[in-house]
XYZ file of C-alpha atoms in Angstrom:
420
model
C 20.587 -7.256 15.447
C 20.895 -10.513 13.949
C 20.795 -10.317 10.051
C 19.551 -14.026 9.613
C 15.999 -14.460 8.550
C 14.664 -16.450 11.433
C 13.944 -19.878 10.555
C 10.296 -20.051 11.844
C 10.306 -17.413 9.155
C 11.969 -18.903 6.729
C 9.772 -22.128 7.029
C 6.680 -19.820 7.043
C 7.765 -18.556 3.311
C 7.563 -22.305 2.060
C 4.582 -22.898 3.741
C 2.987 -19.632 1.939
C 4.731 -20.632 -1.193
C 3.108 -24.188 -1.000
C -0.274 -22.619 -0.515
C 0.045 -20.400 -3.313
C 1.044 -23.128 -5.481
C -1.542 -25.104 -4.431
C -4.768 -22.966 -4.338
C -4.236 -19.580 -5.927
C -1.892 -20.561 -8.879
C -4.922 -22.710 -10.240
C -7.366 -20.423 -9.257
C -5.776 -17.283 -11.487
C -5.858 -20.051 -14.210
C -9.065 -20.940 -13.663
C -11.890 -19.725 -16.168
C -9.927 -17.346 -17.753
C -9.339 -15.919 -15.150
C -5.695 -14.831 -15.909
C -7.360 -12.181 -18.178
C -6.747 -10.083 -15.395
C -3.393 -10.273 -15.384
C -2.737 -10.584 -19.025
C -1.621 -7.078 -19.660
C -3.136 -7.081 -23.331
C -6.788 -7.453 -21.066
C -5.774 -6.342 -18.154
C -8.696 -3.116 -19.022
C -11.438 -6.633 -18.163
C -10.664 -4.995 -14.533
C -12.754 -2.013 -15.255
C -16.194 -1.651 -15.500
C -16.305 1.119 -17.985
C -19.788 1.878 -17.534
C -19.586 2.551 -14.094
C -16.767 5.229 -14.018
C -13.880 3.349 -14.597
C -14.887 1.236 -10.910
C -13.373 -1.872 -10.362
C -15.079 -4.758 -12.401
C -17.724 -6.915 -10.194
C -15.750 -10.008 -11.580
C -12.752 -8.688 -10.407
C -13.556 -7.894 -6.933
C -15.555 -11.177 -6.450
C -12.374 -12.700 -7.402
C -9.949 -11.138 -5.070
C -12.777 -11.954 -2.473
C -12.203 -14.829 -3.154
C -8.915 -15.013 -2.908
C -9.188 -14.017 0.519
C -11.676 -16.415 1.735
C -9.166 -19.183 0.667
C -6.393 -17.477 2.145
C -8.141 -17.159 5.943
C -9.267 -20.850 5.770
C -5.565 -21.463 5.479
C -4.486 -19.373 7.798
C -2.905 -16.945 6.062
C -4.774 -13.761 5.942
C -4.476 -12.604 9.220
C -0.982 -13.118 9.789
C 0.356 -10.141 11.274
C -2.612 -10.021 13.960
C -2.770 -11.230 17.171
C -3.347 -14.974 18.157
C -6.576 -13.787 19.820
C -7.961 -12.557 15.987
C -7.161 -15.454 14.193
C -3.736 -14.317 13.665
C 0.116 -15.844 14.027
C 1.326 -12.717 16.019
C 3.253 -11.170 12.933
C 5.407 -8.323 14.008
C 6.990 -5.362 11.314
C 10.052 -7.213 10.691
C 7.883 -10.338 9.634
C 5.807 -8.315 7.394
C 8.672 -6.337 5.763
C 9.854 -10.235 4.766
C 6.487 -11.501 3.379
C 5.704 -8.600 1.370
C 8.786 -8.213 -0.261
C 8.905 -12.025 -0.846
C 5.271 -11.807 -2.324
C 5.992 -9.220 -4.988
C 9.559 -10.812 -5.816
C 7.298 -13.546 -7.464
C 6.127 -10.954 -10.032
C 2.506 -9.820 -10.654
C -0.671 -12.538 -9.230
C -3.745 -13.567 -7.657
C -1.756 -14.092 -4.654
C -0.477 -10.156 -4.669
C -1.388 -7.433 -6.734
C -0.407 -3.987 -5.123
C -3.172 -2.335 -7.012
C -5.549 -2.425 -4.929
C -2.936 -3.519 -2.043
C -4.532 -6.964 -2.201
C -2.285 -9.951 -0.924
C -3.220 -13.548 0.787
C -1.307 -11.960 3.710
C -3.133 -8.769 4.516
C -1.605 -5.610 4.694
C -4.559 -4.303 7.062
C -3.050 -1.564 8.992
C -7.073 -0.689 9.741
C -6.873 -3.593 12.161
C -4.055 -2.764 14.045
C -5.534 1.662 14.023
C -8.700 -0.510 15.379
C -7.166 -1.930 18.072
C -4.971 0.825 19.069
C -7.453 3.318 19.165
C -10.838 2.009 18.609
C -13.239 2.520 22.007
C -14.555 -1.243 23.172
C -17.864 -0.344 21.187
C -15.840 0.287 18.029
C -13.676 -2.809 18.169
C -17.146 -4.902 18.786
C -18.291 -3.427 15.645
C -15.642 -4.045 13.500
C -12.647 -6.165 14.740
C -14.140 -9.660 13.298
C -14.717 -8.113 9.827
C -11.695 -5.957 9.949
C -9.766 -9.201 10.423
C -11.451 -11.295 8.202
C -11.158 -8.794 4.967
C -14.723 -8.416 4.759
C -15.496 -4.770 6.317
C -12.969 -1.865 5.922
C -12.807 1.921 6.405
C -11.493 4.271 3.583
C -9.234 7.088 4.367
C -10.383 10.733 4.473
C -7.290 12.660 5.327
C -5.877 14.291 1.785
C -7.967 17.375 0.737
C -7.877 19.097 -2.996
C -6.294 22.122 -2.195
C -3.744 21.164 0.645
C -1.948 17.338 -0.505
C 0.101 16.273 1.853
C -0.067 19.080 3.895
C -2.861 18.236 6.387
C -2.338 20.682 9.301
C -3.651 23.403 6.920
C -7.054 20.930 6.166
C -10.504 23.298 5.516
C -12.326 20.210 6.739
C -14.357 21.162 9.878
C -15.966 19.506 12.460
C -17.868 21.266 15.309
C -20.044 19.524 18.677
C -23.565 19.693 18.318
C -25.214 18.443 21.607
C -23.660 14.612 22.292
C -22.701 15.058 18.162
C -20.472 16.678 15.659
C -21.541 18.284 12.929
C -18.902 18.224 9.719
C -18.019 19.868 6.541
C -15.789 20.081 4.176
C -14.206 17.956 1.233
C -11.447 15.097 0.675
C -10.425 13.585 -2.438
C -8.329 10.330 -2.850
C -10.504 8.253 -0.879
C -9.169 5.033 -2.414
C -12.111 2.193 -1.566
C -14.909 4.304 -0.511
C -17.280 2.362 -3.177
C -17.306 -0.626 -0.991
C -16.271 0.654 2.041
C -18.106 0.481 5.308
C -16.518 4.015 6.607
C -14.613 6.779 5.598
C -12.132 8.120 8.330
C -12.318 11.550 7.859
C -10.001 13.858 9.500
C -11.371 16.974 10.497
C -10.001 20.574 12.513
C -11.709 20.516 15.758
C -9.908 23.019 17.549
C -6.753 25.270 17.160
C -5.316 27.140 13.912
C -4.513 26.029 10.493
C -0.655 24.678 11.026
C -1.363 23.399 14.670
C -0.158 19.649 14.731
C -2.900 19.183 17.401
C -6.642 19.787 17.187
C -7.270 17.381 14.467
C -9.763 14.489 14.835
C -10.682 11.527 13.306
C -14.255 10.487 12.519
C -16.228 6.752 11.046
C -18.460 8.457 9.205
C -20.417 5.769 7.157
C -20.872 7.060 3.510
C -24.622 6.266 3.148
C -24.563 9.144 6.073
C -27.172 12.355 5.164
C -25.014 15.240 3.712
C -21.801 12.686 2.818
C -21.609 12.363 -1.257
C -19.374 10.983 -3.422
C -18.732 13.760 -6.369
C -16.575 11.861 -9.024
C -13.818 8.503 -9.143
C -10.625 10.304 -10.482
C -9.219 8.227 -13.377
C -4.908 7.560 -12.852
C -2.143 6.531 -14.865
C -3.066 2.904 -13.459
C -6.798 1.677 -13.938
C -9.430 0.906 -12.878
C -10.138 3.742 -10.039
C -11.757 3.567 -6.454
C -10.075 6.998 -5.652
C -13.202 9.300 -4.238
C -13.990 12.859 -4.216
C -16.356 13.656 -1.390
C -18.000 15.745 -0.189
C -19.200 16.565 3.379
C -22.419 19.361 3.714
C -23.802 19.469 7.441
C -22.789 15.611 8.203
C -24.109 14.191 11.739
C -22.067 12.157 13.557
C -22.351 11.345 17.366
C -20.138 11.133 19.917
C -19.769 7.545 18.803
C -17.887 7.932 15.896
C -14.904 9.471 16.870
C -11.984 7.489 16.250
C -8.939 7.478 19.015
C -8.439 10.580 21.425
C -10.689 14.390 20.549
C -7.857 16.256 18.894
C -5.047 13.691 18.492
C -5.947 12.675 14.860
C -2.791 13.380 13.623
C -1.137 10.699 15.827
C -3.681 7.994 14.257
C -2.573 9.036 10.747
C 1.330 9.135 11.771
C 0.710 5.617 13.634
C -1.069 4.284 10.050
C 2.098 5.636 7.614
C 4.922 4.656 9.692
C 3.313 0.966 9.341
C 2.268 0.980 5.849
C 5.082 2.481 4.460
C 7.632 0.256 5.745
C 5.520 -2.704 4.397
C 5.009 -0.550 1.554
C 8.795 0.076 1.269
C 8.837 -3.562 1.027
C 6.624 -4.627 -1.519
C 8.807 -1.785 -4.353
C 11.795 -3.494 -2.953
C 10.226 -7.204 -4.134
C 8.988 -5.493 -7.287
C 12.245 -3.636 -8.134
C 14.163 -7.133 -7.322
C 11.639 -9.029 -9.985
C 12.456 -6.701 -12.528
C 16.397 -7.161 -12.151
C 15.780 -10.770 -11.844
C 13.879 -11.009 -15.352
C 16.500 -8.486 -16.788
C 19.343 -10.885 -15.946
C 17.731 -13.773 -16.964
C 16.801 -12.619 -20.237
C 19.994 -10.823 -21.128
C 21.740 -14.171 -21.002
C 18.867 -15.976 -23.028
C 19.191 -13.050 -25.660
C 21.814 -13.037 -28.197
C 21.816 -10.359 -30.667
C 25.134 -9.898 -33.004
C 26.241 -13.474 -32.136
C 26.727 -13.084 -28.024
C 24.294 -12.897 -24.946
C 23.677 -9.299 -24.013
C 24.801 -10.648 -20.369
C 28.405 -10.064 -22.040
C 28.178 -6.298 -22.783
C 29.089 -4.256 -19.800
C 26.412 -1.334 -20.652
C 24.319 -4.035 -19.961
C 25.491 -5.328 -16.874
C 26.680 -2.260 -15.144
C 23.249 -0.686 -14.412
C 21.780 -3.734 -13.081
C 25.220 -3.990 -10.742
C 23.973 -0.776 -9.618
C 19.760 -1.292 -9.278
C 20.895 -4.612 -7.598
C 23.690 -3.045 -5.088
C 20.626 -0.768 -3.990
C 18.733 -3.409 -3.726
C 21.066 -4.991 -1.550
C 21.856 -1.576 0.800
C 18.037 -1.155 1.136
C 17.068 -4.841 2.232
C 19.157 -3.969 5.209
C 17.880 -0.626 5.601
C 14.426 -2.386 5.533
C 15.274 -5.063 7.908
C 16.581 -2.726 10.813
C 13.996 -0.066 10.638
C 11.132 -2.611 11.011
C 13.517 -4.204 14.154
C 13.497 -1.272 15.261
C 9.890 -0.114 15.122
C 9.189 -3.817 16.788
C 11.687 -3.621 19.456
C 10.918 0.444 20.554
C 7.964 1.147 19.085
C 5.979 2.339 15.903
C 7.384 6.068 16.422
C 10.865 5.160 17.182
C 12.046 4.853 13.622
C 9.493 7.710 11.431
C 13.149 9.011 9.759
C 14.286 5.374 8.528
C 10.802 5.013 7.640
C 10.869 8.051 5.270
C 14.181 6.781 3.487
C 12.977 3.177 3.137
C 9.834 4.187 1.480
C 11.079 7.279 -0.569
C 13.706 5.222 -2.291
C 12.125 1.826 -2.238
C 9.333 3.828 -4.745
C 12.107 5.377 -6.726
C 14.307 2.249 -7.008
C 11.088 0.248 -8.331
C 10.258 2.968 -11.288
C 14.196 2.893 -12.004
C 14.179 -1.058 -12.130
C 11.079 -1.173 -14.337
C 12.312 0.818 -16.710
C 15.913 -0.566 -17.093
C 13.917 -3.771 -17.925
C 11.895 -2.602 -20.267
C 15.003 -1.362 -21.853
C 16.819 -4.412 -21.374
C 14.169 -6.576 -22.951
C 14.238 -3.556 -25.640
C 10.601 -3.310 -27.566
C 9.291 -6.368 -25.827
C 9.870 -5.176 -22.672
C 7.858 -1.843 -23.763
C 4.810 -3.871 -25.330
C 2.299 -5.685 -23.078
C 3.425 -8.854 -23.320
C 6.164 -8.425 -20.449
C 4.641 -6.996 -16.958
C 7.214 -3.934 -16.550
C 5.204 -1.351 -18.055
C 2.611 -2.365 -15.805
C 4.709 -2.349 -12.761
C 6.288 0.640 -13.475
C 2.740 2.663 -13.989
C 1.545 0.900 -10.620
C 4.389 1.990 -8.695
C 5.166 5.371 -9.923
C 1.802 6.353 -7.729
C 3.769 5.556 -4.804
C 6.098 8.208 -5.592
C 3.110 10.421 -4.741
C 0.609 8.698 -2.941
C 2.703 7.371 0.409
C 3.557 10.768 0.988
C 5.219 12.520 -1.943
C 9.136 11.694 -2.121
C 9.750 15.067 -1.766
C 7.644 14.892 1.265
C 9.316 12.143 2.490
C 13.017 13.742 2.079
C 11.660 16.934 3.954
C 10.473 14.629 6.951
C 13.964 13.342 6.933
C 15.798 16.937 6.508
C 13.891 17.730 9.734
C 15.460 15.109 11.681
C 18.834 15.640 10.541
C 18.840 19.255 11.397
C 16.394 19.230 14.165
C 13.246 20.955 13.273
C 11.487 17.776 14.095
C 11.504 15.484 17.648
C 11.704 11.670 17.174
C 7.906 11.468 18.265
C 6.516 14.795 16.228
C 3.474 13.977 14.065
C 3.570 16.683 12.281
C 4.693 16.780 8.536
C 3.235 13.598 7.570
């Protein structure tokens, strides 16, 4: 492996960097706009009256965003030349997203709402690897250009992560499927054009196979959306639904009868990594702003950049920093050169720590930047609160480090999708 950045890489950053400058810089500016990233305001993102949903301003900006973004060819990066894109592989993406949130909180990447002038669209890529031809008709264009999306039905009340156990049911009914049952996190399902929901189809609770996954539009008879679930982070787009007696035909199952499991493995192994990446930018932000301020600061007569108790734990947050760039770098070389399954247990370290090394980074600025760095006026608290759901959401850490256990003492194959 060769540990340069490639240079057509490299180049690409300026180019983004240029863009940025030039379009979405001036567009966060832009009729106070920047409200929504002034952390004083940063509540003008939720439309109160509406549960706590993400503001109509809000979401007509990041549209917008978008738009400007796919005129310039950005948006579609990591998709094939074929769909507008530049042919961006994992390795590519790992570099971009952890480049985007290493320029602190913006227009041009706020992890919120996983929003980001290059797209993060792992729906696009499920699409194409398991959609049938009358799926990807329906939805590759939109899919691509940001403007039609499918939520994600997999995590149910009483089970979390563990989905082999789901109660979600769905059984044939003449060229259909009937399904019920209930999910809850489905972040996006206000706007979405589809929930994925992963149902049991055959087999016992605990089987890895026997799962299936279903486009079940939500204006569908029987599908309801029960409450938005307020978080440590607002606004909220996180669903409860509900599913009573929901018809579906044949048409809407997504990828192979009873293989679901392998779509949802396929969609983690690629988000996380990128995922992994994005902490890794924000936990490298924080350390930057740390170090630059302790040497502005001068309390007693002498920069804080002087006193080791101040230096020491950003050697450390930094030397992790470091270690897990590389640990990054090769697992998304990896995944590109042998395949999306060939690195799950690199996967599960990247992304377990990356979360945990952004919380820890957050919070040693805010302490570095002492009650500034606590008040809204700095961006750490807001990182930290953002990020901390990845701890959780991405697969719990613990989850994550039990994935990993059962590669290192063999309970799981290379390729199992099970414990996800």
């Amino acid at each position: 492996m060769d540990f340069d950045i490639p240079s057509e890489l490299s180049d690409y950053l300026a180019e983004l960097d240029a863009f940025i400058d030039r379009e979405i810089v001036p567009l966060e500016r832009d009729n106070d706009n920047i409200r929504f990233f002034d952390h004083r305001r940063e509540d003008a993102r939720t439309d109160w009256d509406r549960g706590g949903l993400p503001s109509a301003e809000w979401e007509e900006l990041l549209a917008e965003t978008r738009r400007r973004a796919d005129t310039a060819g950005h948006y579609r990066y990591a998709f094939p030349p074929e769909f507008g894109g530049r042919g961006g592989n994992n390795l590519d993406m790992a570099v971009i997203r952890e480049h985007l949130a290493r320029r602190g909180l913006g227009l041009h990447c706020d992890l919120q709402n996983e929003h980001a002038v290059v797209a993060n669209n792992v729906g696009l890529l499920l699409m194409l690897e398991y959609g049938s031809p009358q799926q990807q008709a329906e939805w590759v264009e939109g899919l691509a250009a940001g403007t039609k999306f499918f939520a994600f039905g997999i995590t149910e009340p009483e089970h979390g992560s563990d989905a082999t156990h789901m109660d979600t049911r769905a059984i044939r009914d003449g060229d259909g499927w009937v399904i019920n049952g209930e999910k809850t996190w489905n972040t996006g399902i206000h706007t979405a054009d589809a929930d994925l929901i992963f149902a049991r189809t055959a087999g016992e609770a605990g089987d890895g196979a026997g799962i299936t996954a279903f486009l079940v539009p939500p204006d569908t008879r029987g599908f309801t959306v029960e409450e938005y679930l307020w978080t440590f982070n607002m606004p909220t787009d996180h669903g409860r639904v509900t599913l009573r007696d929901v018809r579906v035909g044949a048409d809407a199952v997504f990828g192979p009868v009873g293989r679901g499991l392998a779509v949802v493995q396929h969609f983690f192994n690629e988000n996380r990594i990128r995922q992994a990446a994005s902490s890794l930018g924000a936990a490298q932000y924080c350390i930057d702003r740390a170090v630059a301020y302790a040497k502005e600061r001068k309390p007693f007569g002498k920069a804080l950049a002087e006193n080791q108790a101040i230096q020491f734990p950003l050697v450390e947050l930094h030397t992790q920093c470091e270690m897990l760039r590389t640990l990054i770098h090769k697992t998304a070389w990896t995944m590109d050169r042998h395949g999306t399954f060939a690195a799950s247990e690199q996967v599960s370290m990247c992304n377990y720590w990356a979360n945990r090394l952004c919380c820890e980074a957050a919070d040693r600025a805010m302490q570095v930047f002492g009650g500034l760095g606590y008040s809204r006026h700095q961006p750490f608290e807001h990182i930290y609160r953002h990020h901390r759901r990845y701890r959780i959401t991405e697969g719990a850490e613990e989850i994550q480090m039990r994935r990993v256990a059962g590669y290192l003492f063999g309970f799981m194959s290379s390729r199992s999708p099970k414990g996800v």
